[in-house]
Tab-separated table of C-alpha atoms in Angstrom:
chain	number	residue	atom	x	y	z
A	160	MET	CA	-38.140	-3.536	-11.598
A	161	SER	CA	-41.582	-3.387	-13.180
A	162	ARG	CA	-44.465	-5.259	-11.601
A	163	ILE	CA	-46.488	-7.738	-13.663
A	164	VAL	CA	-50.250	-7.167	-13.473
A	165	VAL	CA	-52.396	-10.127	-14.514
A	166	THR	CA	-56.040	-9.618	-15.450
A	167	LEU	CA	-58.131	-12.525	-14.241
A	168	GLY	CA	-60.776	-14.121	-16.420
A	169	PRO	CA	-61.983	-17.511	-17.627
A	170	ALA	CA	-58.456	-18.556	-18.624
A	171	THR	CA	-56.951	-17.985	-15.162
A	172	GLN	CA	-59.585	-18.591	-12.489
A	173	GLU	CA	-58.944	-22.280	-11.857
A	174	PRO	CA	-56.767	-22.785	-8.742
A	175	ALA	CA	-54.180	-24.883	-10.593
A	176	VAL	CA	-53.717	-22.233	-13.285
A	177	LEU	CA	-53.659	-19.429	-10.712
A	178	GLU	CA	-50.885	-21.185	-8.822
A	179	GLN	CA	-48.854	-21.524	-12.022
A	180	VAL	CA	-49.423	-17.833	-12.840
A	181	VAL	CA	-48.175	-16.733	-9.399
A	182	LYS	CA	-45.134	-18.993	-9.673
A	183	ALA	CA	-44.502	-17.680	-13.190
A	184	GLY	CA	-44.002	-14.144	-11.878
A	185	ALA	CA	-47.335	-12.343	-11.409
A	186	ASP	CA	-47.177	-9.948	-8.478
A	187	SER	CA	-50.380	-7.937	-9.063
A	188	PHE	CA	-53.894	-8.979	-10.103
A	189	ARG	CA	-56.635	-6.951	-11.800
A	190	PHE	CA	-60.300	-7.782	-11.203
A	191	PRO	CA	-62.545	-6.169	-13.874
A	192	ALA	CA	-66.006	-5.257	-12.584
A	193	SER	CA	-67.429	-4.827	-16.092
A	194	LYS	CA	-68.674	-8.421	-16.283
A	195	ALA	CA	-68.969	-9.538	-12.667
A	196	SER	CA	-70.282	-8.198	-9.356
A	197	VAL	CA	-67.903	-6.605	-6.869
A	198	ALA	CA	-68.984	-9.175	-4.268
A	199	SER	CA	-68.048	-12.112	-6.503
A	200	LEU	CA	-64.743	-10.442	-7.364
A	201	ALA	CA	-64.011	-9.935	-3.660
A	202	ASP	CA	-64.504	-13.676	-3.120
A	203	LEU	CA	-62.130	-14.386	-6.009
A	204	ALA	CA	-59.601	-11.877	-4.648
A	205	SER	CA	-59.700	-13.611	-1.262
A	206	ARG	CA	-58.935	-16.944	-2.925
A	207	VAL	CA	-56.074	-15.374	-4.891
A	208	ALA	CA	-54.640	-13.780	-1.745
A	209	ALA	CA	-54.816	-17.072	0.177
A	210	LEU	CA	-53.197	-19.023	-2.647
A	211	ALA	CA	-50.442	-16.432	-3.046
A	212	ALA	CA	-49.815	-16.333	0.711
A	213	GLY	CA	-49.262	-20.082	0.618
A	214	LEU	CA	-46.518	-19.420	-1.929
A	215	GLY	CA	-44.980	-16.642	0.159
A	216	GLN	CA	-46.389	-13.845	-2.012
A	217	SER	CA	-48.488	-10.764	-1.192
A	218	PRO	CA	-49.782	-9.423	-4.516
A	219	ASP	CA	-51.577	-6.174	-5.290
A	220	LEU	CA	-55.327	-6.809	-5.689
A	221	LEU	CA	-56.716	-4.124	-8.015
A	222	LEU	CA	-60.472	-3.669	-8.483
A	223	ASP	CA	-61.161	-2.109	-11.914
A	224	LEU	CA	-64.446	-0.165	-12.019
A	225	PRO	CA	-65.871	0.056	-15.560
A	226	GLY	CA	-67.233	3.606	-15.591
A	227	ALA	CA	-69.799	4.556	-18.227
A	228	LYS	CA	-68.259	2.654	-21.126
A	229	THR	CA	-70.827	1.457	-23.666
A	230	ARG	CA	-71.084	-2.346	-23.717
A	231	PHE	CA	-73.235	-5.029	-25.279
A	232	THR	CA	-75.630	-6.849	-22.941
A	233	ASN	CA	-74.995	-10.392	-24.202
A	234	ASP	CA	-74.065	-13.103	-21.727
A	235	ASP	CA	-73.808	-15.732	-24.490
A	236	GLN	CA	-70.827	-15.705	-26.837
A	237	PHE	CA	-71.282	-16.045	-30.585
A	238	SER	CA	-69.450	-15.724	-33.892
A	239	LEU	CA	-69.962	-12.918	-36.397
A	240	ALA	CA	-68.829	-15.225	-39.200
A	241	GLY	CA	-71.547	-15.815	-41.793
A	242	LEU	CA	-73.930	-13.187	-40.389
A	243	SER	CA	-75.386	-10.663	-42.802
A	244	ARG	CA	-76.924	-8.329	-40.204
A	245	VAL	CA	-76.850	-7.591	-36.443
A	246	ARG	CA	-79.528	-5.468	-34.738
A	247	VAL	CA	-78.175	-3.162	-31.999
A	248	HIS	CA	-80.622	-1.548	-29.548
A	249	PHE	CA	-79.537	1.677	-27.823
A	250	THR	CA	-81.032	0.584	-24.492
A	251	PRO	CA	-80.136	-2.358	-22.204
A	252	VAL	CA	-82.666	-4.781	-23.696
A	253	PRO	CA	-81.804	-8.472	-23.232
A	254	SER	CA	-79.671	-9.801	-26.052
A	255	ASP	CA	-80.735	-12.737	-28.187
A	256	VAL	CA	-77.741	-13.957	-30.151
A	257	HIS	CA	-79.460	-17.113	-31.414
A	258	ARG	CA	-81.792	-15.410	-33.882
A	259	GLU	CA	-81.108	-15.359	-37.601
A	260	VAL	CA	-80.414	-11.636	-37.078
A	261	PRO	CA	-78.900	-11.471	-33.575
A	262	VAL	CA	-80.199	-8.759	-31.234
A	263	LEU	CA	-77.828	-6.916	-28.894
A	264	GLY	CA	-78.671	-4.318	-26.249
A	265	LEU	CA	-76.326	-1.657	-24.907
A	266	THR	CA	-75.458	-0.441	-21.417
A	267	GLY	CA	-73.334	2.513	-20.327
A	268	ALA	CA	-73.018	5.815	-22.160
A	269	ASP	CA	-75.917	6.509	-24.547
A	270	ILE	CA	-74.827	6.493	-28.197
A	271	SER	CA	-78.311	6.852	-29.754
A	272	GLY	CA	-77.848	10.469	-30.794
A	273	GLN	CA	-74.418	9.810	-32.245
A	274	VAL	CA	-75.102	6.965	-34.683
A	275	GLU	CA	-75.649	7.650	-38.382
A	276	PRO	CA	-75.837	5.386	-41.457
A	277	GLY	CA	-72.340	4.553	-42.663
A	278	ASP	CA	-70.765	4.837	-39.202
A	279	LEU	CA	-68.439	2.178	-37.816
A	280	ILE	CA	-69.095	0.488	-34.489
A	281	LEU	CA	-65.809	-0.955	-33.226
A	282	ILE	CA	-65.928	-3.904	-30.821
A	283	GLY	CA	-63.485	-4.630	-28.008
A	284	ASP	CA	-60.123	-3.074	-28.812
A	285	GLY	CA	-61.028	-2.851	-32.489
A	286	GLU	CA	-60.693	-6.536	-33.347
A	287	ASP	CA	-64.146	-6.534	-34.969
A	288	ALA	CA	-66.395	-3.936	-36.559
A	289	LEU	CA	-69.986	-3.354	-37.622
A	290	ARG	CA	-71.093	-0.908	-40.331
A	291	VAL	CA	-74.348	0.950	-39.577
A	292	GLU	CA	-76.831	0.387	-42.401
A	293	HIS	CA	-80.066	1.833	-40.977
A	294	VAL	CA	-80.913	3.922	-37.891
A	295	ALA	CA	-84.275	3.960	-36.064
A	296	PRO	CA	-85.104	5.885	-32.866
A	297	ASP	CA	-84.372	2.928	-30.586
A	298	HIS	CA	-81.963	0.760	-32.599
A	299	CYS	CA	-79.747	0.443	-35.638
A	300	VAL	CA	-79.204	-2.371	-38.114
A	301	THR	CA	-75.567	-3.145	-38.824
A	302	ILE	CA	-73.516	-5.205	-41.278
A	303	PRO	CA	-70.607	-7.220	-39.788
A	304	LEU	CA	-67.285	-6.324	-41.417
A	305	SER	CA	-65.349	-9.105	-39.702
A	306	GLY	CA	-65.949	-12.671	-38.624
A	307	GLY	CA	-64.571	-12.667	-35.120
A	308	PHE	CA	-65.933	-14.320	-32.002
A	309	LEU	CA	-67.999	-11.891	-29.926
A	310	GLY	CA	-67.403	-12.526	-26.249
A	311	LYS	CA	-69.510	-11.592	-23.246
A	312	ARG	CA	-70.417	-7.905	-22.867
A	313	ARG	CA	-67.686	-6.510	-25.071
A	314	GLY	CA	-67.200	-2.766	-25.146
A	315	VAL	CA	-68.063	-0.723	-28.222
A	316	ALA	CA	-66.747	2.568	-29.596
A	317	LEU	CA	-67.685	5.027	-32.334
A	318	PRO	CA	-64.440	6.330	-33.862
A	319	GLY	CA	-64.495	10.069	-34.344
A	320	LYS	CA	-67.606	10.514	-32.158
A	321	SER	CA	-67.727	12.190	-28.752
A	322	VAL	CA	-69.488	9.761	-26.412
A	323	PRO	CA	-69.441	10.940	-22.756
A	324	ALA	CA	-67.988	8.212	-20.534
A	325	SER	CA	-65.766	10.211	-18.178
A	326	ARG	CA	-67.967	10.224	-15.073
A	327	LEU	CA	-68.325	7.892	-12.137
A	328	THR	CA	-71.521	5.894	-12.439
A	329	ASP	CA	-73.908	5.080	-9.598
A	330	GLN	CA	-72.500	1.544	-9.668
A	331	ASP	CA	-68.957	2.924	-9.368
A	332	ARG	CA	-69.936	5.085	-6.383
A	333	ALA	CA	-71.664	2.177	-4.653
A	334	ALA	CA	-68.572	0.009	-5.116
A	335	LEU	CA	-66.234	2.746	-3.847
A	336	GLN	CA	-68.201	2.949	-0.588
A	337	THR	CA	-67.394	-0.708	0.139
A	338	LEU	CA	-63.654	-0.610	-0.566
A	339	PRO	CA	-62.098	0.722	2.669
A	340	GLY	CA	-61.387	-2.333	4.784
A	341	SER	CA	-62.041	-4.728	1.884
A	342	ILE	CA	-59.692	-7.319	0.388
A	343	PHE	CA	-58.761	-4.973	-2.476
A	344	THR	CA	-55.517	-3.021	-2.088
A	345	ALA	CA	-56.302	-0.360	-4.734
A	346	VAL	CA	-59.077	0.750	-7.073
A	347	ILE	CA	-58.895	1.640	-10.766
A	348	ILE	CA	-61.372	4.235	-12.047
A	349	SER	CA	-61.997	4.352	-15.787
A	350	PHE	CA	-62.114	7.104	-18.422
A	351	VAL	CA	-60.531	9.739	-16.185
A	352	GLU	CA	-60.325	13.111	-17.932
A	353	SER	CA	-59.612	15.394	-14.968
A	354	ALA	CA	-58.340	15.258	-11.406
A	355	ASP	CA	-61.915	15.855	-10.225
A	356	SER	CA	-62.811	12.197	-10.821
A	357	VAL	CA	-59.862	11.097	-8.681
A	358	ARG	CA	-60.858	13.470	-5.887
A	359	GLU	CA	-64.492	12.332	-6.035
A	360	ALA	CA	-63.490	8.669	-5.787
A	361	ARG	CA	-61.193	9.385	-2.861
A	362	ASP	CA	-63.844	11.509	-1.088
A	363	ILE	CA	-66.444	8.729	-1.439
A	364	MET	CA	-64.095	6.196	0.124
A	365	THR	CA	-63.000	8.590	2.871
A	366	ALA	CA	-66.618	9.241	3.850
A	367	SER	CA	-67.252	5.525	4.352
A	368	ALA	CA	-63.818	4.537	5.708
A	369	ALA	CA	-64.897	4.292	9.390
A	370	GLY	CA	-61.273	4.159	10.477
A	371	HIS	CA	-60.120	1.856	7.697
A	372	ARG	CA	-57.315	2.800	5.304
A	373	VAL	CA	-58.489	4.403	2.062
A	374	PRO	CA	-57.128	2.376	-0.880
A	375	PRO	CA	-54.926	4.129	-3.468
A	376	VAL	CA	-56.697	5.423	-6.580
A	377	ILE	CA	-55.364	4.440	-10.007
A	378	ALA	CA	-56.629	6.749	-12.762
A	379	LYS	CA	-57.121	5.012	-16.089
A	380	VAL	CA	-56.325	7.427	-18.942
A	381	GLU	CA	-57.847	6.152	-22.177
A	382	THR	CA	-59.148	9.146	-24.164
A	383	ARG	CA	-57.662	12.154	-25.934
A	384	ALA	CA	-59.115	14.414	-23.245
A	385	GLY	CA	-57.559	12.272	-20.528
A	386	ALA	CA	-54.150	12.370	-22.197
A	387	ALA	CA	-54.417	16.157	-22.533
A	388	ALA	CA	-55.093	16.413	-18.777
A	389	ALA	CA	-52.429	13.870	-17.816
A	390	ARG	CA	-50.371	16.327	-15.771
A	391	GLU	CA	-53.181	17.310	-13.420
A	392	ILE	CA	-54.330	13.697	-13.182
A	393	ALA	CA	-50.825	12.431	-12.379
A	394	ALA	CA	-50.404	15.107	-9.711
A	395	CYS	CA	-53.525	13.829	-7.915
A	396	ALA	CA	-53.737	10.076	-8.519
A	397	ASP	CA	-51.692	7.430	-6.705
A	398	ALA	CA	-50.903	5.863	-10.094
A	399	VAL	CA	-51.961	6.206	-13.728
A	400	LEU	CA	-52.971	3.315	-15.959
A	401	LEU	CA	-52.447	4.040	-19.643
A	402	GLY	CA	-55.323	2.140	-21.268
A	403	ARG	CA	-54.025	1.895	-24.798
A	404	GLY	CA	-56.982	-0.085	-26.154
A	405	ASP	CA	-59.666	2.559	-25.701
A	406	LEU	CA	-57.149	5.329	-26.316
A	407	LEU	CA	-56.480	4.052	-29.832
A	408	LEU	CA	-60.207	3.799	-30.529
A	409	ASP	CA	-60.665	7.408	-29.423
A	410	SER	CA	-57.526	8.897	-30.966
A	411	GLY	CA	-57.107	7.005	-34.217
A	412	PRO	CA	-53.740	5.599	-35.325
A	413	LEU	CA	-51.985	8.868	-36.202
A	414	GLU	CA	-52.339	10.624	-32.823
A	415	PHE	CA	-51.904	7.506	-30.713
A	416	PHE	CA	-48.121	7.569	-30.142
A	417	ASP	CA	-48.001	11.280	-29.295
A	418	LEU	CA	-50.787	10.866	-26.727
A	419	CYS	CA	-49.035	7.881	-25.111
A	420	GLU	CA	-45.823	9.901	-24.907
A	421	ASN	CA	-47.703	12.789	-23.306
A	422	VAL	CA	-48.993	10.476	-20.571
A	423	ARG	CA	-45.561	8.915	-20.084
A	424	THR	CA	-43.866	12.303	-19.753
A	425	ALA	CA	-46.542	13.712	-17.444
A	426	THR	CA	-46.353	10.786	-15.023
A	427	ALA	CA	-42.561	10.851	-14.996
A	428	ASP	CA	-42.508	14.584	-14.213
A	429	ALA	CA	-45.025	14.064	-11.386
A	430	HIS	CA	-43.162	10.997	-10.054
A	431	CYS	CA	-46.440	9.136	-10.405
A	432	PRO	CA	-46.263	5.370	-11.073
A	433	LEU	CA	-47.292	4.473	-14.629
A	434	ILE	CA	-48.969	1.188	-15.531
A	435	VAL	CA	-49.112	0.359	-19.246
A	436	GLY	CA	-51.629	-2.126	-20.572
A	437	THR	CA	-53.469	-3.559	-23.562
A	438	GLN	CA	-52.059	-5.968	-26.148
A	439	LEU	CA	-48.549	-6.334	-24.822
A	440	LEU	CA	-48.106	-9.990	-25.823
A	441	THR	CA	-51.426	-11.053	-27.353
A	442	SER	CA	-49.694	-12.844	-30.228
A	443	LEU	CA	-48.739	-15.697	-27.885
A	444	SER	CA	-52.357	-16.870	-28.052
A	445	ALA	CA	-52.036	-17.305	-31.821
A	446	GLY	CA	-48.494	-18.615	-32.165
A	447	TRP	CA	-45.520	-19.905	-30.248
A	448	MET	CA	-43.233	-16.913	-30.851
A	449	PRO	CA	-44.377	-13.386	-29.966
A	450	HIS	CA	-44.549	-10.702	-32.610
A	451	ARG	CA	-41.318	-8.765	-33.017
A	452	SER	CA	-43.099	-5.438	-32.547
A	453	GLU	CA	-44.525	-6.628	-29.215
A	454	LEU	CA	-41.109	-7.747	-27.993
A	455	ALA	CA	-39.527	-4.423	-28.936
A	456	CYS	CA	-42.273	-2.389	-27.250
A	457	VAL	CA	-42.365	-4.429	-24.036
A	458	SER	CA	-38.570	-4.490	-23.726
A	459	GLU	CA	-38.393	-0.715	-24.139
A	460	LEU	CA	-41.107	-0.181	-21.502
A	461	LEU	CA	-39.169	-2.385	-19.101
A	462	ARG	CA	-35.866	-0.659	-19.830
A	463	ALA	CA	-37.530	2.726	-19.203
A	464	GLY	CA	-38.462	1.595	-15.696
A	465	THR	CA	-42.248	1.575	-16.187
A	466	ALA	CA	-43.826	0.863	-12.800
A	467	ALA	CA	-45.988	-2.002	-14.058
A	468	LEU	CA	-47.068	-3.767	-17.225
A	469	MET	CA	-50.627	-5.084	-17.334
A	470	LEU	CA	-51.638	-8.203	-19.232
A	471	ALA	CA	-55.320	-8.116	-20.229
A	472	ASP	CA	-56.771	-10.533	-22.796
A	473	GLU	CA	-53.482	-12.458	-22.687
A	474	THR	CA	-54.353	-13.809	-19.243
A	475	ALA	CA	-58.102	-13.238	-19.008
A	476	ALA	CA	-59.032	-15.168	-22.142
A	477	GLY	CA	-55.823	-16.112	-23.947
A	478	THR	CA	-54.727	-19.648	-24.673
A	479	ALA	CA	-51.258	-19.314	-23.104
A	480	PRO	CA	-51.577	-17.272	-19.877
A	481	VAL	CA	-48.804	-19.023	-17.946
A	482	ARG	CA	-46.327	-18.922	-20.830
A	483	THR	CA	-47.107	-15.242	-21.350
A	484	VAL	CA	-46.377	-14.369	-17.718
A	485	GLU	CA	-43.188	-16.438	-17.830
A	486	LEU	CA	-41.933	-14.584	-20.900
A	487	LEU	CA	-42.732	-11.198	-19.391
A	488	ARG	CA	-40.874	-12.172	-16.205
A	489	GLU	CA	-37.839	-13.253	-18.232
A	490	LEU	CA	-37.892	-10.009	-20.213
A	491	ARG	CA	-38.178	-8.093	-16.939
A	492	GLU	CA	-35.160	-9.883	-15.507
A	493	ARG	CA	-33.123	-8.989	-18.577
A	494	TYR	CA	-34.194	-5.414	-19.306
A	495	SER	CA	-35.439	-3.798	-16.071
A	496	PRO	CA	-32.910	-1.326	-14.657
A	497	ARG	CA	-33.560	-2.271	-10.999
A	498	PRO	CA	-33.442	-5.666	-9.272
A	499	GLY	CA	-36.660	-6.905	-7.709
A	500	PRO	CA	-40.161	-5.490	-8.322
A	501	ALA	CA	-40.714	-2.260	-6.356
A	502	PRO	CA	-43.942	-1.656	-4.395
A	503	LEU	CA	-46.373	0.039	-6.747
A	504	PHE	CA	-47.476	2.843	-4.407
A	505	ALA	CA	-44.474	3.251	-2.103
A	506	ALA	CA	-43.777	6.865	-3.076
A	507	ARG	CA	-47.410	7.972	-3.295
A	508	THR	CA	-49.076	6.707	-0.112
A	509	ALA	CA	-47.102	8.459	2.629
A	510	ALA	CA	-49.907	11.022	3.056
A	511	PRO	CA	-52.682	10.337	5.592
A	512	ALA	CA	-55.638	8.309	4.396
A	513	GLY	CA	-57.894	10.236	2.051
A	514	GLN	CA	-55.281	12.822	1.003
A	515	GLY	CA	-53.696	13.022	-2.411
A	516	ALA	CA	-50.013	12.758	-3.102
């Protein structure tokens, strides 16, 4: 039976809500390090583990390292509605979203050489977009094409552009050194496009393990290049996370399904656990009934025996996190081919610490 991975965020950090989420069926938790320090996430993970233990549960605690993804620098949220222009700097300058023309800086992979007038800048998983009007050496001026609410440090993408984000950052490496012996039971590395990234992450942890167990490595595949290398990645990683949000931004809508199928087939052939995430049941935040397409997709993933399904915005920022987990649990009980959620890494962690499967 598939495991239910809940991404923690503002909607699920209060103890009362966390308790409801665990009771509703969550058996794994994801802690994104893109907007918080690893130390603060470790404190949160300890609270989650203690709360779950009080309910007789021992969930997976998954630290998600952000990699070199390009992100805005804003800590204040604001709406794009009614704005005529937004100024985007290519360097991590402090954002000022309260100006008549808001100013946003960027961290992560450098996009300065990629941006041209007329280009689209997609925000998040593509919910909002900016059109580039003018490009200067250190910034561009953009026109909002949507009126959505821009949350804290959202990721950005340039469809059709090759922006290098497939390397471990210095921040990733520093975090990996602290993980053996920590509260986290596994680590997710982002934008994996070859088995080399998995080996590097494992080597970093092994070098600092000092006798502690090296946590399993989950390789997040979320680009065309990553999907093309899915077989070698699945042969090396302890699990693969299919990040459908960034994959769609990189692939475009026509290639998307074929790339997802390539990852699914590669992980199945390698007997590597597959986690599928991004927009599984997001419609529950906008209405009482889920979208029919979401129900069909989730039910098919469960029936296929997918190792885990990961809720992201649904539980991190959605308006109905508990109800979403409850529905996913009920769908799991109906459509999963096996009774009871199986351990995520049972078949991939028999090797000694630091060795691949």
